[in-house]
Amino acid sequence: MLRSLVSPLVRRVAVAPGSSSRSYVTKQQIEVNKSVLRNAGMEINPRTSVPEPLISLTDRQRLRTDPLLSQLVNMIMRDGKKMQAERFVQQALLDIRQHCKSDPYKVLSDAIETVSPLMDTRSARQGSKVIQVPRALNLRQRRRKAIVWLLDSAKKRNERSMYMRLSGELQAIVNGTSGCLEKKLQLHKIVLANRSNIRTTKR
């Protein structure tokens, strides 16, 4: 008798066994909630059913086609969750735009270029001892080294969200207060200290 009185637009939500209370959500309410989230720039993650910031198709294509952004997203990604990494990068860029009032991509590229080392060292054997031999890095290797330092420093920050840590560290690099700059300086000192080993190795 009660089932016949319930509108066909009503959908019953599953409850735990033994629970006496039941809640009902209509399809109209679901559509209203989706429209509100869509207007607020949010989308529902199908895996977790949690509202998350919406990434437009053009932004997603740029995150996957731009070499710098693509490399940054791939290094942030864990367990194959690429959309989550793209969301972190997009939120960090929006946070930079809000605080710096400038082009966030230019801030990102300038920060990565500032931290990127020109040279690195590799281990080589000379007789019975192991020496460090300087070597030049290509563009992708330089960026990878800078992104590794960037993410390590961002994890040590006090902000609650990952995108806020990433944004804060990028701004710190541009302002010259980041520890990544000290790591780059120390690496270049090691390269200069071992520059005499370049001629001692066979090619």
mmCIF file of C-alpha atoms in Angstrom:
data_model
loop_
_atom_site.group_PDB
_atom_site.id
_atom_site.type_symbol
_atom_site.label_atom_id
_atom_site.label_comp_id
_atom_site.label_asym_id
_atom_site.label_seq_id
_atom_site.Cartn_x
_atom_site.Cartn_y
_atom_site.Cartn_z
ATOM 1 C CA MET A 1 0.000 0.000 0.000
ATOM 2 C CA LEU A 2 2.795 2.391 0.893
ATOM 3 C CA ARG A 3 4.766 1.581 -2.259
ATOM 4 C CA SER A 4 1.861 2.660 -4.451
ATOM 5 C CA LEU A 5 1.811 6.065 -2.752
ATOM 6 C CA VAL A 6 5.479 6.769 -3.453
ATOM 7 C CA SER A 7 6.111 8.832 -6.594
ATOM 8 C CA PRO A 8 7.974 7.039 -9.425
ATOM 9 C CA LEU A 9 10.490 9.913 -9.389
ATOM 10 C CA VAL A 10 11.686 8.840 -5.959
ATOM 11 C CA ARG A 11 14.752 6.642 -5.705
ATOM 12 C CA ARG A 12 15.429 4.684 -2.539
ATOM 13 C CA VAL A 13 18.937 4.998 -1.124
ATOM 14 C CA ALA A 14 20.479 1.786 0.166
ATOM 15 C CA VAL A 15 20.872 1.626 3.928
ATOM 16 C CA ALA A 16 22.786 -0.712 6.163
ATOM 17 C CA PRO A 17 21.016 -3.879 7.291
ATOM 18 C CA GLY A 18 19.274 -3.444 10.600
ATOM 19 C CA SER A 19 18.890 0.305 10.170
ATOM 20 C CA SER A 20 15.402 1.617 10.885
ATOM 21 C CA SER A 21 15.718 5.014 9.140
ATOM 22 C CA ARG A 22 15.379 5.381 5.372
ATOM 23 C CA SER A 23 16.125 8.429 3.243
ATOM 24 C CA TYR A 24 14.757 9.149 -0.212
ATOM 25 C CA VAL A 25 16.298 11.334 -2.954
ATOM 26 C CA THR A 26 14.272 12.351 -5.970
ATOM 27 C CA LYS A 27 15.667 12.529 -9.480
ATOM 28 C CA GLN A 28 14.800 16.207 -9.569
ATOM 29 C CA GLN A 29 16.938 16.833 -6.496
ATOM 30 C CA ILE A 30 19.824 14.918 -8.098
ATOM 31 C CA GLU A 31 19.619 17.052 -11.259
ATOM 32 C CA VAL A 32 19.467 20.243 -9.182
ATOM 33 C CA ASN A 33 22.569 19.202 -7.223
ATOM 34 C CA LYS A 34 24.428 18.424 -10.444
ATOM 35 C CA SER A 35 23.508 21.790 -11.955
ATOM 36 C CA VAL A 36 24.667 23.605 -8.818
ATOM 37 C CA LEU A 37 27.993 21.782 -8.900
ATOM 38 C CA ARG A 38 28.353 22.486 -12.627
ATOM 39 C CA ASN A 39 27.761 26.207 -12.155
ATOM 40 C CA ALA A 40 30.240 26.272 -9.264
ATOM 41 C CA GLY A 41 32.964 24.722 -11.447
ATOM 42 C CA MET A 42 32.781 21.325 -9.736
ATOM 43 C CA GLU A 43 32.309 17.758 -10.924
ATOM 44 C CA ILE A 44 31.589 14.493 -9.112
ATOM 45 C CA ASN A 45 34.429 11.981 -9.117
ATOM 46 C CA PRO A 46 32.867 8.672 -10.258
ATOM 47 C CA ARG A 47 35.290 6.664 -8.112
ATOM 48 C CA THR A 48 34.765 8.451 -4.796
ATOM 49 C CA SER A 49 31.436 10.280 -5.427
ATOM 50 C CA VAL A 50 33.028 13.437 -4.007
ATOM 51 C CA PRO A 51 32.652 16.883 -5.689
ATOM 52 C CA GLU A 52 35.970 18.055 -7.164
ATOM 53 C CA PRO A 53 37.019 21.076 -9.280
ATOM 54 C CA LEU A 54 35.990 20.830 -12.920
ATOM 55 C CA ILE A 55 38.757 20.690 -15.562
ATOM 56 C CA SER A 56 37.693 21.964 -18.958
ATOM 57 C CA LEU A 57 38.553 20.025 -22.106
ATOM 58 C CA THR A 58 40.985 22.692 -23.365
ATOM 59 C CA ASP A 59 42.817 22.817 -20.033
ATOM 60 C CA ARG A 60 43.047 19.030 -19.936
ATOM 61 C CA GLN A 61 44.453 18.932 -23.478
ATOM 62 C CA ARG A 62 47.055 21.555 -22.581
ATOM 63 C CA LEU A 63 48.041 19.598 -19.455
ATOM 64 C CA ARG A 64 48.686 16.564 -21.648
ATOM 65 C CA THR A 65 50.240 18.207 -24.726
ATOM 66 C CA ASP A 66 52.497 20.885 -23.232
ATOM 67 C CA PRO A 67 55.918 19.269 -22.554
ATOM 68 C CA LEU A 68 56.541 21.048 -19.234
ATOM 69 C CA LEU A 69 53.037 20.553 -17.828
ATOM 70 C CA SER A 70 52.920 16.956 -19.031
ATOM 71 C CA GLN A 71 56.233 16.140 -17.362
ATOM 72 C CA LEU A 72 55.109 17.805 -14.131
ATOM 73 C CA VAL A 73 51.792 15.899 -14.135
ATOM 74 C CA ASN A 74 53.515 12.567 -14.810
ATOM 75 C CA MET A 75 55.944 13.072 -11.935
ATOM 76 C CA ILE A 76 53.174 14.033 -9.514
ATOM 77 C CA MET A 77 50.998 11.079 -10.568
ATOM 78 C CA ARG A 78 50.828 8.119 -8.187
ATOM 79 C CA ASP A 79 49.170 4.725 -8.774
ATOM 80 C CA GLY A 80 48.074 5.745 -12.274
ATOM 81 C CA LYS A 81 45.753 8.523 -11.029
ATOM 82 C CA LYS A 82 46.545 11.000 -13.772
ATOM 83 C CA MET A 83 43.335 13.019 -13.481
ATOM 84 C CA GLN A 84 44.090 13.646 -9.818
ATOM 85 C CA ALA A 85 47.594 14.880 -10.719
ATOM 86 C CA GLU A 86 46.139 17.135 -13.433
ATOM 87 C CA ARG A 87 43.699 18.540 -10.879
ATOM 88 C CA PHE A 88 46.571 19.332 -8.479
ATOM 89 C CA VAL A 89 48.479 21.193 -11.193
ATOM 90 C CA GLN A 90 45.422 23.140 -12.345
ATOM 91 C CA GLN A 91 44.508 24.152 -8.781
ATOM 92 C CA ALA A 92 48.111 25.227 -8.150
ATOM 93 C CA LEU A 93 48.091 27.399 -11.282
ATOM 94 C CA LEU A 94 44.771 28.978 -10.268
ATOM 95 C CA ASP A 95 46.170 29.676 -6.792
ATOM 96 C CA ILE A 96 49.242 31.336 -8.336
ATOM 97 C CA ARG A 97 47.013 33.522 -10.513
ATOM 98 C CA GLN A 98 44.987 34.530 -7.467
ATOM 99 C CA HIS A 99 48.024 35.495 -5.366
ATOM 100 C CA CYS A 100 50.427 36.866 -8.002
ATOM 101 C CA LYS A 101 47.894 38.441 -10.395
ATOM 102 C CA SER A 102 50.025 37.289 -13.336
ATOM 103 C CA ASP A 103 50.245 34.484 -15.882
ATOM 104 C CA PRO A 104 50.625 31.265 -13.813
ATOM 105 C CA TYR A 105 52.259 29.345 -16.675
ATOM 106 C CA LYS A 106 54.998 31.969 -16.931
ATOM 107 C CA VAL A 107 55.554 31.747 -13.162
ATOM 108 C CA LEU A 108 55.783 27.952 -13.419
ATOM 109 C CA SER A 109 58.175 27.975 -16.368
ATOM 110 C CA ASP A 110 60.365 30.670 -14.788
ATOM 111 C CA ALA A 111 60.518 28.750 -11.500
ATOM 112 C CA ILE A 112 61.458 25.468 -13.212
ATOM 113 C CA GLU A 113 64.067 27.223 -15.356
ATOM 114 C CA THR A 114 65.546 28.944 -12.307
ATOM 115 C CA VAL A 115 65.973 25.685 -10.381
ATOM 116 C CA SER A 116 67.100 23.522 -13.330
ATOM 117 C CA PRO A 117 70.812 22.645 -13.071
ATOM 118 C CA LEU A 118 73.020 22.778 -16.137
ATOM 119 C CA MET A 119 75.234 19.825 -15.200
ATOM 120 C CA ASP A 120 75.241 16.751 -13.001
ATOM 121 C CA THR A 121 77.779 14.125 -11.975
ATOM 122 C CA ARG A 122 77.928 10.402 -12.678
ATOM 123 C CA SER A 123 80.000 7.725 -10.993
ATOM 124 C CA ALA A 124 82.957 6.269 -12.888
ATOM 125 C CA ARG A 125 85.748 3.916 -11.896
ATOM 126 C CA GLN A 126 89.380 4.981 -12.149
ATOM 127 C CA GLY A 127 91.663 2.154 -11.137
ATOM 128 C CA SER A 128 90.495 0.999 -7.713
ATOM 129 C CA LYS A 129 88.532 4.106 -6.752
ATOM 130 C CA VAL A 130 85.229 5.614 -7.805
ATOM 131 C CA ILE A 131 85.205 9.220 -8.971
ATOM 132 C CA GLN A 132 82.481 11.696 -9.881
ATOM 133 C CA VAL A 133 82.556 12.838 -13.492
ATOM 134 C CA PRO A 134 80.563 15.948 -14.523
ATOM 135 C CA ARG A 135 78.176 15.617 -17.434
ATOM 136 C CA ALA A 136 75.883 18.031 -19.262
ATOM 137 C CA LEU A 137 72.119 17.550 -19.008
ATOM 138 C CA ASN A 138 69.582 17.918 -21.784
ATOM 139 C CA LEU A 139 66.400 19.934 -21.350
ATOM 140 C CA ARG A 140 64.224 17.066 -20.110
ATOM 141 C CA GLN A 141 66.882 15.895 -17.639
ATOM 142 C CA ARG A 142 67.269 19.423 -16.289
ATOM 143 C CA ARG A 143 63.535 19.796 -15.808
ATOM 144 C CA ARG A 144 63.255 16.397 -14.138
ATOM 145 C CA LYS A 145 65.940 17.317 -11.610
ATOM 146 C CA ALA A 146 64.184 20.615 -10.878
ATOM 147 C CA ILE A 147 60.755 18.971 -10.490
ATOM 148 C CA VAL A 148 62.161 16.366 -8.081
ATOM 149 C CA TRP A 149 63.605 19.114 -5.892
ATOM 150 C CA LEU A 150 60.376 21.105 -6.218
ATOM 151 C CA LEU A 151 58.164 18.232 -5.065
ATOM 152 C CA ASP A 152 60.507 17.303 -2.195
ATOM 153 C CA SER A 153 60.445 20.868 -0.895
ATOM 154 C CA ALA A 154 56.684 21.159 -1.406
ATOM 155 C CA LYS A 155 56.034 18.065 0.733
ATOM 156 C CA LYS A 156 57.829 19.713 3.661
ATOM 157 C CA ARG A 157 55.626 22.808 3.655
ATOM 158 C CA ASN A 158 52.865 23.403 6.206
ATOM 159 C CA GLU A 159 49.921 24.014 3.879
ATOM 160 C CA ARG A 160 47.046 21.562 4.177
ATOM 161 C CA SER A 161 46.441 20.838 0.487
ATOM 162 C CA MET A 162 48.942 19.502 -2.025
ATOM 163 C CA TYR A 163 48.141 22.161 -4.613
ATOM 164 C CA MET A 164 48.709 24.918 -2.023
ATOM 165 C CA ARG A 165 52.121 23.446 -1.169
ATOM 166 C CA LEU A 166 53.037 23.274 -4.844
ATOM 167 C CA SER A 167 51.835 26.820 -5.454
ATOM 168 C CA GLY A 168 53.663 28.159 -2.393
ATOM 169 C CA GLU A 169 56.918 26.481 -3.377
ATOM 170 C CA LEU A 170 56.754 27.848 -6.929
ATOM 171 C CA GLN A 171 56.204 31.349 -5.563
ATOM 172 C CA ALA A 172 59.074 30.865 -3.107
ATOM 173 C CA ILE A 173 61.398 29.923 -5.977
ATOM 174 C CA VAL A 174 60.451 33.045 -7.916
ATOM 175 C CA ASN A 175 60.987 35.154 -4.784
ATOM 176 C CA GLY A 176 64.364 33.503 -4.118
ATOM 177 C CA THR A 177 63.494 32.020 -0.722
ATOM 178 C CA SER A 178 63.215 28.320 -1.646
ATOM 179 C CA GLY A 179 65.612 25.600 -0.536
ATOM 180 C CA CYS A 180 65.713 24.275 -4.104
ATOM 181 C CA LEU A 181 68.061 27.104 -5.051
ATOM 182 C CA GLU A 182 70.530 25.950 -2.396
ATOM 183 C CA LYS A 183 70.401 22.391 -3.775
ATOM 184 C CA LYS A 184 71.206 23.689 -7.253
ATOM 185 C CA LEU A 185 74.125 25.724 -5.894
ATOM 186 C CA GLN A 186 75.518 22.720 -4.007
ATOM 187 C CA LEU A 187 75.301 20.536 -7.119
ATOM 188 C CA HIS A 188 77.164 23.113 -9.211
ATOM 189 C CA LYS A 189 79.854 23.307 -6.512
ATOM 190 C CA ILE A 190 80.294 19.527 -6.716
ATOM 191 C CA VAL A 191 80.556 19.762 -10.506
ATOM 192 C CA LEU A 192 83.240 22.460 -10.266
ATOM 193 C CA ALA A 193 85.170 20.505 -7.649
ATOM 194 C CA ASN A 194 85.291 17.445 -9.941
ATOM 195 C CA ARG A 195 85.868 19.227 -13.256
ATOM 196 C CA SER A 196 89.385 17.782 -13.483
ATOM 197 C CA ASN A 197 87.929 14.254 -13.742
ATOM 198 C CA ILE A 198 86.486 14.902 -17.186
ATOM 199 C CA ARG A 199 89.818 14.218 -18.938
ATOM 200 C CA THR A 200 90.668 11.128 -16.866
ATOM 201 C CA THR A 201 87.818 8.969 -18.192
ATOM 202 C CA LYS A 202 87.862 7.055 -21.451
ATOM 203 C CA ARG A 203 85.137 7.646 -23.986
#
